[in-house]
Short mmCIF file of C-alpha atoms (C1' of nucleotides) in Angstrom, two decimals:
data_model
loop_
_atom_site.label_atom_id
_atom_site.label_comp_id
_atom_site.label_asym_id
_atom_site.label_seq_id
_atom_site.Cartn_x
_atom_site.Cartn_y
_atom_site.Cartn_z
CA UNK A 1 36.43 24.49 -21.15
CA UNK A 2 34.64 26.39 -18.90
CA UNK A 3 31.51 25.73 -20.82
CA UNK A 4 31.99 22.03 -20.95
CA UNK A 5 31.37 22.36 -17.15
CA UNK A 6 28.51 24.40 -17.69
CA UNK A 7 27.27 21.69 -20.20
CA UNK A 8 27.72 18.46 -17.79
CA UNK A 9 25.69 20.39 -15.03
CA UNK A 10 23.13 20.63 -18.11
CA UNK A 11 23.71 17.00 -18.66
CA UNK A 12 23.33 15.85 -14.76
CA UNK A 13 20.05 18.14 -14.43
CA UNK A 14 18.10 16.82 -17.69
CA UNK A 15 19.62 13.03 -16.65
CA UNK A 16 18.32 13.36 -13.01
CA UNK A 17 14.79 13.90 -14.28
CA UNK A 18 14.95 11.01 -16.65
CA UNK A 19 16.73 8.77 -14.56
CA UNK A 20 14.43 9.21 -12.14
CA UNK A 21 11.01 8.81 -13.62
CA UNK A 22 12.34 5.55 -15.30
CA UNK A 23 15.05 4.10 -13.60
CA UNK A 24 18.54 3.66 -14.21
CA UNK A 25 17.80 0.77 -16.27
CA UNK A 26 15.00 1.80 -18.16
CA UNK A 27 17.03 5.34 -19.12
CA UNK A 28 18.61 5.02 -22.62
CA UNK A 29 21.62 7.79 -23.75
CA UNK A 30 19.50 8.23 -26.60
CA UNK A 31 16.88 9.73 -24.24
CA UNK A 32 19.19 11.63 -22.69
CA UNK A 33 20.44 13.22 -25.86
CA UNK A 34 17.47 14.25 -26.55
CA UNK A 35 16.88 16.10 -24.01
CA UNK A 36 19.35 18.05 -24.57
CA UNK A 37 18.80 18.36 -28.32
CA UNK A 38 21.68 16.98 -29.12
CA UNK A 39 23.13 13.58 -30.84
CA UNK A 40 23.76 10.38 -28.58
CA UNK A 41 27.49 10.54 -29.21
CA UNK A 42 27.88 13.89 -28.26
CA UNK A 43 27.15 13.39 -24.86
CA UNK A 44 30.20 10.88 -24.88
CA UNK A 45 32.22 13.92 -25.02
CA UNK A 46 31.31 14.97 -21.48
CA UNK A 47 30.67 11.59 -19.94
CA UNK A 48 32.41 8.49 -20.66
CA UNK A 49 29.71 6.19 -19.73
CA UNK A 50 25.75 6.44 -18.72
CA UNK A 51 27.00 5.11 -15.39
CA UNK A 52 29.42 7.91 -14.80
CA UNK A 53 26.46 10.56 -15.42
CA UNK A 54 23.94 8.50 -13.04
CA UNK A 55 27.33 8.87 -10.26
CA UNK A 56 27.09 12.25 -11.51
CA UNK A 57 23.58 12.39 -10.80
CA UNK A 58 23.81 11.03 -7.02
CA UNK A 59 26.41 13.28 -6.27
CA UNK A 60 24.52 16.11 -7.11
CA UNK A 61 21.45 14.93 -5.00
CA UNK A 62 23.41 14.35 -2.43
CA UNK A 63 24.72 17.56 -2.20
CA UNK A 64 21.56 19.18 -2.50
CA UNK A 65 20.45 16.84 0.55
CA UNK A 66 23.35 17.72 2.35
CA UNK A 67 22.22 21.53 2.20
CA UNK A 68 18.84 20.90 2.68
CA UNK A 69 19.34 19.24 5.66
CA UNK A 70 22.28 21.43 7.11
CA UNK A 71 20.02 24.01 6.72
CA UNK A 72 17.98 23.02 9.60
CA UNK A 73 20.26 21.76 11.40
CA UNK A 74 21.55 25.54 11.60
CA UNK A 75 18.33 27.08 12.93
CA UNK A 76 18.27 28.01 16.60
CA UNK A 77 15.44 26.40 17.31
CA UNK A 78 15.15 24.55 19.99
CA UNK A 79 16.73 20.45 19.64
CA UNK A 80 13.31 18.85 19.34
CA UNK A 81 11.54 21.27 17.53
CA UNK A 82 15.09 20.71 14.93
CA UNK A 83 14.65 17.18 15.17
CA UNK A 84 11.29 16.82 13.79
CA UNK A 85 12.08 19.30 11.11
CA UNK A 86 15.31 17.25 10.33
CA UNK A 87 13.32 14.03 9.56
CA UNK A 88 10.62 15.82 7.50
CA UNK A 89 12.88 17.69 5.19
CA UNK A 90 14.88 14.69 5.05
CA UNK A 91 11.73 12.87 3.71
CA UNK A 92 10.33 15.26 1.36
CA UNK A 93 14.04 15.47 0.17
CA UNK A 94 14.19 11.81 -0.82
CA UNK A 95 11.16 12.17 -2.30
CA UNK A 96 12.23 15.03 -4.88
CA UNK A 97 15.74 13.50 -5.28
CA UNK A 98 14.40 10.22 -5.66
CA UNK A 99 17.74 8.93 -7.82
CA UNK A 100 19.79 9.25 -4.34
CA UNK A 101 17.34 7.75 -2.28
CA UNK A 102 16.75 4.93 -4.54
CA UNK A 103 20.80 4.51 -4.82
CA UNK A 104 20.88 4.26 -1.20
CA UNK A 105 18.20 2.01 -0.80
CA UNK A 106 17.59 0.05 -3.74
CA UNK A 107 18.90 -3.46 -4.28
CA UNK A 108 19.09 -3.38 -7.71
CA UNK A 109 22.10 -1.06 -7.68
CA UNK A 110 23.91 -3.06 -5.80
CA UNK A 111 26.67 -4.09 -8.08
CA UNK A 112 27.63 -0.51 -8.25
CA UNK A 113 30.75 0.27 -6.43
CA UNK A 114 30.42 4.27 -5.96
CA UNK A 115 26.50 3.34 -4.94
CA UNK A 116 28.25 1.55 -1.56
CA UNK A 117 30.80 4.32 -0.92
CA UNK A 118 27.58 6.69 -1.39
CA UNK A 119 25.86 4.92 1.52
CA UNK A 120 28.54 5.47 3.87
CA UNK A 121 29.12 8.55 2.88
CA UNK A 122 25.56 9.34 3.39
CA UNK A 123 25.32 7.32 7.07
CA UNK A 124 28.41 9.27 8.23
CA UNK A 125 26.93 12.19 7.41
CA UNK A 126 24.14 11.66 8.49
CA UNK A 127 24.84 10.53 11.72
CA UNK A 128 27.37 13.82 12.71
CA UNK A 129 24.33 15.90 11.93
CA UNK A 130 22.07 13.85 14.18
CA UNK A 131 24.85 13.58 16.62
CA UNK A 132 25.25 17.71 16.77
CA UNK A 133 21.91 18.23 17.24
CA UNK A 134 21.52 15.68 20.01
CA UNK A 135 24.75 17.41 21.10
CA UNK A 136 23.48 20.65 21.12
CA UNK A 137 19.73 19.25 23.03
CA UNK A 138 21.73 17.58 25.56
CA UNK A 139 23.66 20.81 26.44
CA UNK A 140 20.31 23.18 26.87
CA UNK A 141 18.92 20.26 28.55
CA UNK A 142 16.41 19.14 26.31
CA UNK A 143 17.29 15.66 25.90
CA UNK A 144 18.75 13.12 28.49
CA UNK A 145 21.40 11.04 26.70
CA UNK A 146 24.48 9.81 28.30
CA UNK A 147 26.42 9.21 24.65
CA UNK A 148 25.25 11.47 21.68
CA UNK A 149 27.18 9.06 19.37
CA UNK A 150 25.39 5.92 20.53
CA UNK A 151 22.11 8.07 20.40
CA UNK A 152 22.50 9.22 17.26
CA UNK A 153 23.18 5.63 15.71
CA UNK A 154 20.01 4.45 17.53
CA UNK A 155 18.50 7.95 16.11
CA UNK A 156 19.49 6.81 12.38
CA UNK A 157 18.74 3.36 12.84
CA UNK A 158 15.24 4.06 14.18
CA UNK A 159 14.43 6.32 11.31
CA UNK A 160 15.92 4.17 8.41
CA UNK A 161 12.91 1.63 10.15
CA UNK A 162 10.18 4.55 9.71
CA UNK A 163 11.73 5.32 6.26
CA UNK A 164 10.75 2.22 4.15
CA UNK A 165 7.56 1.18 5.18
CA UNK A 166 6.59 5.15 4.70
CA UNK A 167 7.74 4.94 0.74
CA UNK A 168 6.37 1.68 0.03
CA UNK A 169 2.89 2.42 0.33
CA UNK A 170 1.12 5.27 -1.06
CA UNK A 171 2.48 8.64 -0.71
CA UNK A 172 -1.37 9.62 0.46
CA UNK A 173 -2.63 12.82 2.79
CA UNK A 174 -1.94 12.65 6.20
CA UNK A 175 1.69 11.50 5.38
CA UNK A 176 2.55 14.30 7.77
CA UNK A 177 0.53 13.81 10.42
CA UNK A 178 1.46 9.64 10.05
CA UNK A 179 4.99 11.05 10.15
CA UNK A 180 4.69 13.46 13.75
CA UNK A 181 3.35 10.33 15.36
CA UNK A 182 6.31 8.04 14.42
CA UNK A 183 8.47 11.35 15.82
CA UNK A 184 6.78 11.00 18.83
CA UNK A 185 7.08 7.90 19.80
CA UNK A 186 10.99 8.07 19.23
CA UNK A 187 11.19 11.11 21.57
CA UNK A 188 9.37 10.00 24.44
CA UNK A 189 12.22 8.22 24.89
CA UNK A 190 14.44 11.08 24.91
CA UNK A 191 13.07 14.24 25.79
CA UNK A 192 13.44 15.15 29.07
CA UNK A 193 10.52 14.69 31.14
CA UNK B 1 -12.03 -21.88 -19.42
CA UNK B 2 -14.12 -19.52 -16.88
CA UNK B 3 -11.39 -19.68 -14.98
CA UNK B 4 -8.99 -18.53 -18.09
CA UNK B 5 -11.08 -15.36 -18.76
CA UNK B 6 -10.72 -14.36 -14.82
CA UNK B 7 -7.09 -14.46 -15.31
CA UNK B 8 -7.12 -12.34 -18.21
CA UNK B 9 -8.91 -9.33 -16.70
CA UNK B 10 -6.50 -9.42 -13.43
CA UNK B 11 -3.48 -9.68 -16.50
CA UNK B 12 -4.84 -6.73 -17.92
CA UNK B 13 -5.65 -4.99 -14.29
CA UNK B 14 -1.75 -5.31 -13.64
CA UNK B 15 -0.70 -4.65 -17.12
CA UNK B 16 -2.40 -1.40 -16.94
CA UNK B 17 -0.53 -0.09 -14.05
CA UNK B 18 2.95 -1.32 -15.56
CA UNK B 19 1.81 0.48 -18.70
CA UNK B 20 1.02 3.43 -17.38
CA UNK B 21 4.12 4.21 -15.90
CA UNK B 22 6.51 3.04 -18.12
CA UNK B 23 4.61 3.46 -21.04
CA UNK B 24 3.92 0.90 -23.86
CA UNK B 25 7.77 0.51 -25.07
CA UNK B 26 9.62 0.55 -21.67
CA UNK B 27 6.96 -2.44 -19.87
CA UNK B 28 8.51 -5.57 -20.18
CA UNK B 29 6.78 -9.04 -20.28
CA UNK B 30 8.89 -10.62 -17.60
CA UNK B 31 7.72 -7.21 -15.26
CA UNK B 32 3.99 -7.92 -16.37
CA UNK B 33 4.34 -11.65 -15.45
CA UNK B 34 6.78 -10.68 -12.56
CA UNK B 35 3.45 -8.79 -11.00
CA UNK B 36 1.22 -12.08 -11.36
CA UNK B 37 4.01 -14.08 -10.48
CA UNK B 38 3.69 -16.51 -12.89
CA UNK B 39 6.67 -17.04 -15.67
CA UNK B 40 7.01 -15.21 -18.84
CA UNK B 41 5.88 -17.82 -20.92
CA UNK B 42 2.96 -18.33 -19.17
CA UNK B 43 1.56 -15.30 -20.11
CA UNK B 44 1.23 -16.45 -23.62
CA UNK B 45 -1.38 -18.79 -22.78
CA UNK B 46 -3.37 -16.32 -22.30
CA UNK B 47 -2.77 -13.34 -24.43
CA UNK B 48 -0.70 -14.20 -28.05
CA UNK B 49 1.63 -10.77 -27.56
CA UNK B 50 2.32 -8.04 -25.65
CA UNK B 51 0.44 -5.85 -28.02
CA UNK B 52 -2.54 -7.89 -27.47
CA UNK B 53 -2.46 -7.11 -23.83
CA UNK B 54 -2.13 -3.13 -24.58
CA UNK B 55 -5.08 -3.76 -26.68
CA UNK B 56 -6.92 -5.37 -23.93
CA UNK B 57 -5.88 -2.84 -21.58
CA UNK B 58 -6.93 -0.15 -23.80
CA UNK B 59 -10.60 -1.34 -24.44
CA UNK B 60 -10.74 -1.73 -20.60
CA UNK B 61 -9.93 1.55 -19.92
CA UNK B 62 -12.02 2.93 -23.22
CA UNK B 63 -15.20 1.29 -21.25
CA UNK B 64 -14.12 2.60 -17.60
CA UNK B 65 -14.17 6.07 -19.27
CA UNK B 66 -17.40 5.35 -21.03
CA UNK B 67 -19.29 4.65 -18.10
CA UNK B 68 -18.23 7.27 -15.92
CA UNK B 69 -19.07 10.06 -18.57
CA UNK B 70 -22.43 7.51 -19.45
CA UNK B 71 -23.04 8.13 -15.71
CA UNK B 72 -22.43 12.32 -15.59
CA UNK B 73 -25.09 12.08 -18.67
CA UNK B 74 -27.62 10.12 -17.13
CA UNK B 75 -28.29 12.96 -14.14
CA UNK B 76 -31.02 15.25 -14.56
CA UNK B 77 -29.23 18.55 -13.46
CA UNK B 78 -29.64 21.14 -15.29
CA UNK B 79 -27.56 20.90 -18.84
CA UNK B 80 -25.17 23.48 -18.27
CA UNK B 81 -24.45 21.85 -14.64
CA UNK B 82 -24.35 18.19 -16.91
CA UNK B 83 -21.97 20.15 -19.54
CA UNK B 84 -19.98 21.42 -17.00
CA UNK B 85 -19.44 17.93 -15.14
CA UNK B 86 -19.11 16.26 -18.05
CA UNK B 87 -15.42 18.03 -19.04
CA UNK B 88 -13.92 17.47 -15.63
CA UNK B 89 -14.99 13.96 -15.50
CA UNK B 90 -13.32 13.76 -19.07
CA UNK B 91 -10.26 15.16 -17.58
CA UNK B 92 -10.10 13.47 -14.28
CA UNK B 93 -10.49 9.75 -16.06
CA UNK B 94 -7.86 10.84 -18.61
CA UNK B 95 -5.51 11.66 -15.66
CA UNK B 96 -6.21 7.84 -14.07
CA UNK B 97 -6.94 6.08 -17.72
CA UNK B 98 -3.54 7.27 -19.22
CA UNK B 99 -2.65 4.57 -21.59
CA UNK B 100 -6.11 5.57 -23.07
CA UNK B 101 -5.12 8.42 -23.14
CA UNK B 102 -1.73 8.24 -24.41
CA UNK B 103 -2.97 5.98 -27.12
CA UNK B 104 -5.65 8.63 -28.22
CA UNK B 105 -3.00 11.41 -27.64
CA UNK B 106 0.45 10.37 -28.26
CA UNK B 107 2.18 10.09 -32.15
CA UNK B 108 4.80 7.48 -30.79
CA UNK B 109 1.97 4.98 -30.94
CA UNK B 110 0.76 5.46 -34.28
CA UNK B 111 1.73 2.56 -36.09
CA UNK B 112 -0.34 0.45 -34.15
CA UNK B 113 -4.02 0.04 -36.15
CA UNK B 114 -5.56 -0.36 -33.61
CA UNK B 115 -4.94 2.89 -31.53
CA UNK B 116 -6.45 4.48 -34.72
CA UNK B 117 -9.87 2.47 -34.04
CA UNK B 118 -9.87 3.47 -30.55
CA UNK B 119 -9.37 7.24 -31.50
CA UNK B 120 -12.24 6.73 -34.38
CA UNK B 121 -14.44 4.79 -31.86
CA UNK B 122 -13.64 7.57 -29.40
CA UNK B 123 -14.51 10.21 -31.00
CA UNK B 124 -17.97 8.93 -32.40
CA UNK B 125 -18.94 8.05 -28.76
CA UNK B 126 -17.93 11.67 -27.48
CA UNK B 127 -19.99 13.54 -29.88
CA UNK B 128 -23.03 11.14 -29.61
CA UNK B 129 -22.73 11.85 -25.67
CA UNK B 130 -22.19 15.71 -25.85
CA UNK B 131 -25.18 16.07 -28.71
CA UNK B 132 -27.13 14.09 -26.23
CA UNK B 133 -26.13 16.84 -23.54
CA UNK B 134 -27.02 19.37 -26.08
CA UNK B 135 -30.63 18.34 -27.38
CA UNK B 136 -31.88 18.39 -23.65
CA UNK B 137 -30.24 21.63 -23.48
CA UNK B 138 -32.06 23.10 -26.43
CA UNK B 139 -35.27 21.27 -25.14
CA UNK B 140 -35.27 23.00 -22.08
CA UNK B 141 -34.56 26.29 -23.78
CA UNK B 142 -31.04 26.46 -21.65
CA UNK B 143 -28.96 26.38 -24.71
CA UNK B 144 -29.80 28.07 -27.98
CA UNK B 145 -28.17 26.02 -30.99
CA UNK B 146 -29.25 25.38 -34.80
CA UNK B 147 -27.93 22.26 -35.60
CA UNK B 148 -26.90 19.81 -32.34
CA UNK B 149 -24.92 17.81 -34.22
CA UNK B 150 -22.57 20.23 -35.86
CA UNK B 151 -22.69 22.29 -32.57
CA UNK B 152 -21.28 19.07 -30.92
CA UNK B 153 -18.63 18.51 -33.39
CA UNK B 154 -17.58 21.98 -32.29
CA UNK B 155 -17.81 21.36 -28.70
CA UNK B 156 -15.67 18.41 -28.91
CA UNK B 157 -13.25 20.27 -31.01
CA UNK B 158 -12.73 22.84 -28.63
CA UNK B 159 -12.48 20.79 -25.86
CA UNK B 160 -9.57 18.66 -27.43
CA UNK B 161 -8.05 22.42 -28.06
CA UNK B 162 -8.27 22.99 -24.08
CA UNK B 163 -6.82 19.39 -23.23
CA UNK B 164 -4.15 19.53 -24.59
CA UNK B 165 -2.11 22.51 -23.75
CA UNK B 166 -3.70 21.39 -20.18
CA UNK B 167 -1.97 18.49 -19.99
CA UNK B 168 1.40 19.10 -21.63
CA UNK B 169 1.94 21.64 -18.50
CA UNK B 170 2.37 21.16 -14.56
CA UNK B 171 -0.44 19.27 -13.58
CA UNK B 172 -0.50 21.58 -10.50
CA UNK B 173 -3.11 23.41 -8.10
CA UNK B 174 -5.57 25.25 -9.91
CA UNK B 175 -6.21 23.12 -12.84
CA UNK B 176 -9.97 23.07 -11.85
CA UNK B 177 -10.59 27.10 -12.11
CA UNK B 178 -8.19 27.00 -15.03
CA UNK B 179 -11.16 24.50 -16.66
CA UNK B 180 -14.09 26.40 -14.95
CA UNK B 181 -12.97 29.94 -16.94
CA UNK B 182 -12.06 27.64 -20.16
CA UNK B 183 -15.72 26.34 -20.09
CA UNK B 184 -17.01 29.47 -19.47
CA UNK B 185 -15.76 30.93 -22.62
CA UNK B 186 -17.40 27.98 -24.15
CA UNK B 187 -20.13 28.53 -22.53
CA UNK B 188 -20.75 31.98 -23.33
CA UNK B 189 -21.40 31.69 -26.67
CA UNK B 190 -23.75 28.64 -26.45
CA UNK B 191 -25.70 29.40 -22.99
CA UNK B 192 -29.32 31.57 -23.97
CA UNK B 193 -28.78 34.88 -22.42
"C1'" DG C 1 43.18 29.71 -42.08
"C1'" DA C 2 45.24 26.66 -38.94
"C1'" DA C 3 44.10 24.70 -34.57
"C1'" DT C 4 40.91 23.40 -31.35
"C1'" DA C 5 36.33 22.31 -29.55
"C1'" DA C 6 32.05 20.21 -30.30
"C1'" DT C 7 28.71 17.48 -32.93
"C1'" DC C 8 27.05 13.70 -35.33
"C1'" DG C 9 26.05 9.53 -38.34
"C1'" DA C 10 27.39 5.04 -39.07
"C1'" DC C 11 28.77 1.10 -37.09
"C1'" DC C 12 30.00 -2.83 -33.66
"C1'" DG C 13 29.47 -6.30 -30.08
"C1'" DT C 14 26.59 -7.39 -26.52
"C1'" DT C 15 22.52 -7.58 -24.10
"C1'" DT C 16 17.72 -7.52 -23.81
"C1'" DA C 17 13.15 -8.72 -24.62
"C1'" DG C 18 9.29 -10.76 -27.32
"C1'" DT C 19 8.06 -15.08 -28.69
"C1'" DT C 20 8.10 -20.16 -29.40
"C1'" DC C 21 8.58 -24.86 -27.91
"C1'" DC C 22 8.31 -28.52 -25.13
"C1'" DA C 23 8.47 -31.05 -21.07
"C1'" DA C 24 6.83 -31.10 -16.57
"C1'" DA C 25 3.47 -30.13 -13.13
"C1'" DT C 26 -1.23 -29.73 -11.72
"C1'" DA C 27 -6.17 -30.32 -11.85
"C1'" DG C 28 -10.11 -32.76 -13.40
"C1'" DT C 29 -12.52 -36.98 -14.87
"C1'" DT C 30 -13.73 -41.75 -15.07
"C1'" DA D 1 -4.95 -45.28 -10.45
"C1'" DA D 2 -4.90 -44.17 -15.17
"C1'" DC D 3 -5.84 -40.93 -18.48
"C1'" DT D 4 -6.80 -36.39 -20.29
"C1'" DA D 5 -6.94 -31.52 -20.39
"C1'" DT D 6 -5.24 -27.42 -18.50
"C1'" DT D 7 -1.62 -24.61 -16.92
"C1'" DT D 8 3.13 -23.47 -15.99
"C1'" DG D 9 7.84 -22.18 -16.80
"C1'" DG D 10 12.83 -23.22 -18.26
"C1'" DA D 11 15.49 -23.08 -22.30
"C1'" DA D 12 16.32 -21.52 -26.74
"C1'" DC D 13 15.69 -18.55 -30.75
"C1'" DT D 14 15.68 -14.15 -33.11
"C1'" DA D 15 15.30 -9.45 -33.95
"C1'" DA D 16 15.78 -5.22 -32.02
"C1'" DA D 17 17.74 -2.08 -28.79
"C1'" DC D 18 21.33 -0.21 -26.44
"C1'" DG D 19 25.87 1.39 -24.74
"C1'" DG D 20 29.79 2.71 -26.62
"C1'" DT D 21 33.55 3.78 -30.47
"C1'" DC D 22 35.45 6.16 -34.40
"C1'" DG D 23 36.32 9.04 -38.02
"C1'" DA D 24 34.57 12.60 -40.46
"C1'" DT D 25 32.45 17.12 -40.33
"C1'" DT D 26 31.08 21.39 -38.72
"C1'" DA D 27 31.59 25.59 -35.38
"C1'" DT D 28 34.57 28.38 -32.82
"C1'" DT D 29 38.70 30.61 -31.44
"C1'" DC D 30 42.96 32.93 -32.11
#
DNA sequence: GAATAATCGACCGTTTAGTTCCAAATAGTT
DNA sequence: AACTATTTGGAACTAAACGGTCGATTATTC
């Protein structure tokens, strides 16, 4: 019993690879299984159903995300310098845990009910970390923001916009530098002059 | 009916990215005529099965491979330079070609005839253009080899030994010096000291 | 050696995907 | 405009694939 544990952490790392090379769709059980060297029905003994791994999956993504990003968040750093680390760790996250992103943003999930919760989760989230930070830039005197929670919607909202047109095309050199630029313009708005 | 054979190619230009990331099983027809946007059916008009189309996109890739080593061949650098070029050139189109190369490579295609013609055709091609590489060599008194023909059937040989194990790893940083000190242990045995 | 945990092959019902067919749309010709 | 040839795609067919179940069988534990 505690190795059945052991064995659907097993499970969620091998299915996260597959899953996201190929898709929830494209991703059989009999792949799966293989991966782990083991028969198709046997992983019906830790999961009852390929979409309860792929939740699995997302909430183990999303976790690591979380970490990643409250990570950052934790350095003392000054608030802008945090900021533009936030969104780039954020980005290279998605990239790596490409099964959450594409749960949050993909429309082909949609009739998923945990992949909705998962988005709000992630948005509230999201947006207390981006409100602390602002928080915390506002107080050293940083940034110049009458409401931190307003901000950090507009913060969120601003990024989700950089976000998409960023994966669609080519993940190319220079991504970086592309990225920094975006940054900027959003803090010329905010940083104290 | 000039018009018909214009389609074809850009079928078999978008078939060949499909392919080669979701492989030969996992591509669907309605994805392949989803990309053209044109219906599933219509697709039949021009090509009578979805095998046909890997076929097609196999040959096209087959001659994109051909001229780009024809090219490395053609240049009058020295033979060991030529040699040299010649490998990384292989490697670099495999990387780009890779339903070629999965169909010269991988055992889950087998049953298809075909695939076995390409690998036949293949490897005729490859030793005609490394004994080609060869003969100048000995001509020019750079290498120092009995029988070119044999000596190429070794060459080729070994090189399929390095490819391999090269591509079932990481296909990380490094890879070129990793192939420059494989080639040089080639080399060393063929190169006139 | 009984009891429990874990694995697996065979099987089922449903869905998917390759392919065919045909009618409709479109383009080309006179 | 009428007629023909080319091109398209919706609907239907069929075989295979897939998710999931079940009962039997094999390890493991006590």
């Amino acid at each position: 019993m505690v190795d059945k544990e052991k064995f659907k952490e097993k499970i969620v790392l091998a299915s996260s690879k597959i899953f996201s090379r190929y898709g929830f769709r494209k991703t059989t059980m009999e792949e799966i299984a293989a991966a782990l060297r083991k028969g198709k029905s046997s992983i019906y003994y830790y999961f009852n159903s390929k979409e309860e791994i792929f939740e699995a999956v997302i909430d183990y993504e999303a976790q690591v995300l979380k970490n990643e990003l409250a990570k950052v968040i934790k350095s003392t750093d000054d608030p802008e310098r945090i900021l533009r680390r936030y969104v780039k760790v954020r980005m290279n996250s998605f990239e790596k845990l490409s099964n959450y992103y594409n749960a949050i943003f993909n429309r082909d999930l949609d009739h998923f009910e945990f992949i909705e919760k998962q988005r709000e989760k992630y948005d509230r989230m999201e947006i207390a970390l981006i409100r602390y930070v602002l928080w915390r830039g506002v107080r050293s005197g940083h940034f110049n923001l009458k409401n931190t929670g307003l901000a950090a919607l507009a913060v969120q909202t601003a990024l989700k916009g950089i976000e998409l047109p960023l994966f669609w095309q080519k993940r190319s050199y220079g991504i970086d530098a592309r990225l920094d630029a975006t940054i900027d313009i959003l803090f010329y708005g905010i940083v104290r002059k």
